[in-house]
Coordinates of N, CA and C in Angstrom, one line a residue:
X72 N 37.0 70.9 86.6 CA 37.4 69.3 87.2 C 38.6 69.1 86.2
X73 N 39.4 68.2 86.8 CA 40.6 67.9 86.1 C 40.4 66.5 85.6
X74 N 40.7 66.3 84.7 CA 40.8 64.5 84.0 C 40.9 63.7 85.4
X75 N 41.6 63.9 86.5 CA 42.0 62.7 87.0 C 40.6 62.8 88.5
X76 N 40.1 64.2 88.1 CA 39.1 64.1 89.3 C 38.1 63.5 88.4
X77 N 37.6 63.6 87.1 CA 36.4 62.6 86.7 C 36.2 61.4 87.0
X78 N 34.7 61.4 87.2 CA 34.2 59.8 87.5 C 34.5 58.7 85.9
X79 N 35.1 57.8 86.1 CA 35.1 57.2 85.2 C 33.9 56.1 85.1
X80 N 33.3 56.6 83.8 CA 31.9 56.1 83.5 C 31.9 54.6 82.9
X81 N 33.3 53.8 82.9 CA 33.5 52.3 82.2 C 33.7 51.3 82.9
X82 N 33.1 50.3 82.6 CA 33.0 49.3 83.3 C 34.1 48.6 83.9
X83 N 34.3 48.3 85.3 CA 35.8 48.1 85.4 C 36.3 46.9 85.1
X84 N 35.5 45.8 83.8 CA 36.1 45.1 83.1 C 36.4 45.5 81.7
X85 N 36.2 47.1 81.5 CA 36.5 47.5 80.4 C 37.9 47.1 79.5
X86 N 38.1 46.7 78.2 CA 39.6 47.0 77.9 C 40.4 47.8 78.4
X87 N 41.6 47.4 78.3 CA 42.6 48.7 78.3 C 42.5 49.7 77.1
X88 N 42.7 50.8 77.3 CA 42.5 51.6 76.1 C 41.5 52.3 75.7
X89 N 40.2 51.9 75.9 CA 38.7 52.2 76.0 C 38.6 53.4 76.8
X90 N 37.6 54.4 75.7 CA 37.5 55.9 75.8 C 36.3 55.9 76.9
X91 N 36.0 56.4 77.7 CA 35.0 57.3 78.3 C 34.2 58.0 77.6
X92 N 32.8 58.0 77.2 CA 31.9 58.6 76.1 C 32.8 60.0 76.0
X93 N 32.5 60.7 76.9 CA 32.9 61.9 76.9 C 34.6 62.6 75.9
X94 N 35.6 61.4 76.3 CA 36.6 61.6 75.9 C 36.4 61.3 74.5
X95 N 35.7 60.1 74.1 CA 35.1 59.8 72.5 C 34.4 60.9 72.0
X96 N 33.9 61.2 72.4 CA 32.9 62.2 72.1 C 33.2 63.7 71.6
X97 N 34.4 64.2 72.6 CA 35.1 65.4 72.1 C 35.5 65.5 70.7
X98 N 35.3 67.0 69.9 CA 35.2 67.1 68.6 C 34.4 66.3 67.6
X99 N 33.8 65.8 68.0 CA 33.4 64.3 67.3 C 32.8 65.2 65.9
X100 N 32.3 66.7 66.0 CA 31.5 67.1 64.9 C 32.5 68.4 64.2
X101 N 34.0 68.4 64.6 CA 34.7 68.7 63.7 C 35.1 68.6 61.9
X102 N 34.7 67.1 61.4 CA 34.4 67.1 59.9 C 33.4 66.8 60.0
X103 N 32.3 67.1 60.1 CA 31.0 66.8 60.1 C 30.2 67.4 59.0
X104 N 29.5 67.3 58.1 CA 29.2 67.9 56.9 C 27.9 68.9 57.4
X105 N 28.1 70.0 56.7 CA 27.0 70.8 57.1 C 25.4 70.6 57.1
X106 N 24.3 70.9 57.6 CA 23.2 71.0 57.4 C 22.7 71.2 56.0
X107 N 21.9 70.4 55.4 CA 21.1 70.8 54.1 C 19.5 71.0 54.3
X108 N 18.8 71.5 53.4 CA 17.3 71.5 53.5 C 17.0 71.0 52.2
X109 N 17.4 70.2 51.7 CA 16.6 69.8 50.6 C 15.4 69.5 50.2
X110 N 14.8 69.0 51.8 CA 13.8 68.0 51.5 C 12.5 69.1 52.3
X111 N 13.1 70.9 52.3 CA 12.0 71.7 52.9 C 11.0 71.9 51.7
X112 N 9.6 71.6 52.4 CA 8.3 71.6 51.7 C 8.5 70.5 51.3
X113 N 8.7 69.5 51.4 CA 8.4 68.3 51.0 C 8.3 67.1 52.0
X114 N 7.3 65.9 51.6 CA 6.9 64.8 52.5 C 7.2 63.9 51.9
X115 N 7.4 63.4 52.7 CA 7.3 61.3 52.7 C 6.7 60.7 53.1
X116 N 6.3 59.8 52.6 CA 5.1 58.9 53.1 C 5.9 57.3 53.3
X117 N 6.0 57.0 54.5 CA 6.4 55.4 54.7 C 5.5 54.6 55.1
X118 N 5.7 53.3 54.3 CA 4.4 52.5 54.8 C 4.8 51.2 55.3
X119 N 4.4 50.5 56.0 CA 5.4 49.8 56.9 C 4.7 48.3 56.9
X120 N 5.3 47.3 56.9 CA 4.6 45.8 56.9 C 3.5 45.5 57.6
X121 N 3.4 46.2 59.0 CA 2.4 45.8 59.9 C 1.1 46.7 59.4
X122 N 1.0 47.4 58.3 CA -0.1 48.7 57.9 C 0.1 49.6 58.6
X123 N 1.3 50.2 59.5 CA 1.5 51.5 59.8 C 1.9 52.3 58.7
X124 N 1.7 53.5 58.7 CA 1.9 54.5 57.8 C 2.6 55.9 58.8
X125 N 3.3 56.3 58.0 CA 4.5 57.9 58.7 C 4.0 58.5 57.5
X126 N 3.8 59.4 57.8 CA 4.2 60.6 56.9 C 5.0 61.6 57.8
X127 N 5.8 62.4 57.2 CA 6.8 63.5 57.3 C 6.7 64.3 56.4
X128 N 6.7 65.4 57.2 CA 6.1 66.9 56.5 C 7.5 68.1 56.8
X129 N 8.4 68.5 55.8 CA 9.8 69.0 56.4 C 9.3 70.4 56.3
X130 N 9.3 71.5 57.3 CA 9.0 72.7 57.1 C 10.0 73.9 57.7
X131 N 9.9 74.7 57.5 CA 10.6 76.1 57.8 C 10.3 76.3 59.2
X132 N 11.1 76.1 60.4 CA 11.0 76.5 61.7 C 11.6 78.1 61.8
X133 N 11.7 78.3 62.9 CA 12.3 79.8 63.4 C 13.5 79.3 63.5
X134 N 14.7 80.8 63.0 CA 15.9 80.8 62.6 C 16.4 80.0 61.8
X135 N 15.6 79.6 60.7 CA 16.1 78.8 59.4 C 16.0 77.5 59.7
X136 N 15.7 76.6 61.4 CA 16.2 75.7 61.9 C 15.0 74.6 60.9
X137 N 15.0 73.5 60.5 CA 14.3 72.6 59.7 C 13.2 71.8 61.1
X138 N 12.1 72.0 60.7 CA 11.4 71.0 61.3 C 10.7 69.9 60.8
X139 N 10.1 69.2 61.5 CA 9.3 67.6 60.5 C 8.1 67.7 61.4
X140 N 7.0 67.8 60.3 CA 5.4 67.5 60.9 C 5.3 66.2 60.7
X141 N 5.3 65.5 61.9 CA 5.0 64.1 61.6 C 4.0 63.4 62.0
X142 N 3.5 62.5 61.2 CA 2.1 61.1 61.8 C 2.0 60.1 61.7
X143 N 2.1 59.1 62.8 CA 2.3 58.2 62.7 C 0.6 57.4 63.0
X144 N 0.0 57.2 62.1 CA -1.4 56.3 62.3 C -2.2 57.6 62.7
X145 N -2.3 57.6 64.1 CA -3.5 58.7 65.2 C -2.3 59.5 65.8
X146 N -1.2 59.1 65.9 CA -0.2 60.3 66.7 C 0.2 61.2 65.7
X147 N 0.7 62.2 66.5 CA 1.0 63.3 65.4 C 1.8 64.4 66.3
X148 N 2.9 65.1 65.6 CA 3.4 66.6 66.6 C 4.2 67.2 65.6
X149 N 5.1 67.8 65.5 CA 6.4 68.5 65.6 C 7.5 68.7 66.0
X150 N 8.7 68.3 65.4 CA 10.1 68.3 65.9 C 10.9 68.6 65.8
X151 N 12.5 69.3 65.8 CA 13.5 69.6 65.1 C 14.2 68.5 64.2
X152 N 14.4 68.9 63.2 CA 15.1 67.8 62.6 C 16.2 68.5 61.9
X153 N 17.3 67.2 61.7 CA 18.4 67.9 61.1 C 18.6 66.6 59.4
X154 N 19.1 67.8 58.9 CA 18.8 67.0 57.4 C 20.2 67.1 57.0
X155 N 21.5 65.9 56.7 CA 22.6 66.0 55.8 C 23.1 65.5 54.5
X156 N 22.9 66.3 53.6 CA 23.8 65.3 52.7 C 24.8 65.0 52.2
X157 N 25.2 63.3 52.2 CA 26.2 62.6 52.5 C 26.5 62.5 50.8
X158 N 25.8 62.7 50.0 CA 26.5 62.1 48.5 C 25.4 62.7 47.7
X159 N 25.0 62.6 46.0 CA 24.1 62.8 45.6 C 22.8 62.1 45.4
X160 N 22.6 60.5 46.0 CA 21.9 59.9 46.3 C 21.2 59.4 47.7
X161 N 22.4 60.2 49.0 CA 21.8 59.8 49.9 C 21.6 60.8 51.0
X162 N 20.6 60.8 51.9 CA 20.7 62.2 52.7 C 20.7 61.5 53.9
X163 N 20.9 62.2 55.1 CA 20.8 61.6 56.5 C 20.0 62.4 57.1
X164 N 18.8 61.9 57.9 CA 18.1 63.0 58.4 C 18.1 62.1 60.4
X165 N 17.8 63.3 61.4 CA 17.8 62.5 62.7 C 16.7 63.9 63.1
X166 N 15.8 62.9 63.8 CA 14.9 63.2 64.1 C 14.3 62.6 65.6
X167 N 13.7 63.2 66.4 CA 13.3 62.4 67.4 C 11.3 62.7 67.5
X168 N 10.8 61.6 67.4 CA 9.3 61.7 67.5 C 8.9 61.8 69.2
X169 N 8.5 62.6 69.3 CA 8.2 62.5 71.1 C 6.7 62.5 71.6
X170 N 5.7 61.8 70.6 CA 4.1 61.4 70.6 C 3.7 60.9 71.8

C-alpha cells in the first residue's frame, strides 16, 4: 500500500504538519538503549496509600526474556517485562498486568 493509499487516522481538524501514528513510530527504536536484567531474581514490594500492596518478582523466562511474577492483593500472574537501565540511579520497566 503506497503512502497515498494509506488511510489518514488524524482528526480532520489536526494542525498542518502533524503525523499519523505509523509515521511517528517508524524507526522509534533506532536509538533505544538495550534491555538489561539488573533486577533478575530480585523482588520489589510497593505499598499504596489506599492499603493495596503490589509485589513484583523478576524471573528468567524462556530465551533469556525477563518475566515478572506479580501479585496485587488477591490477584496474581506472570507476564513479560522489559527493563532498561537509563542511568546509574534509574531503571525503566515496561510490563502489563493481565489479571
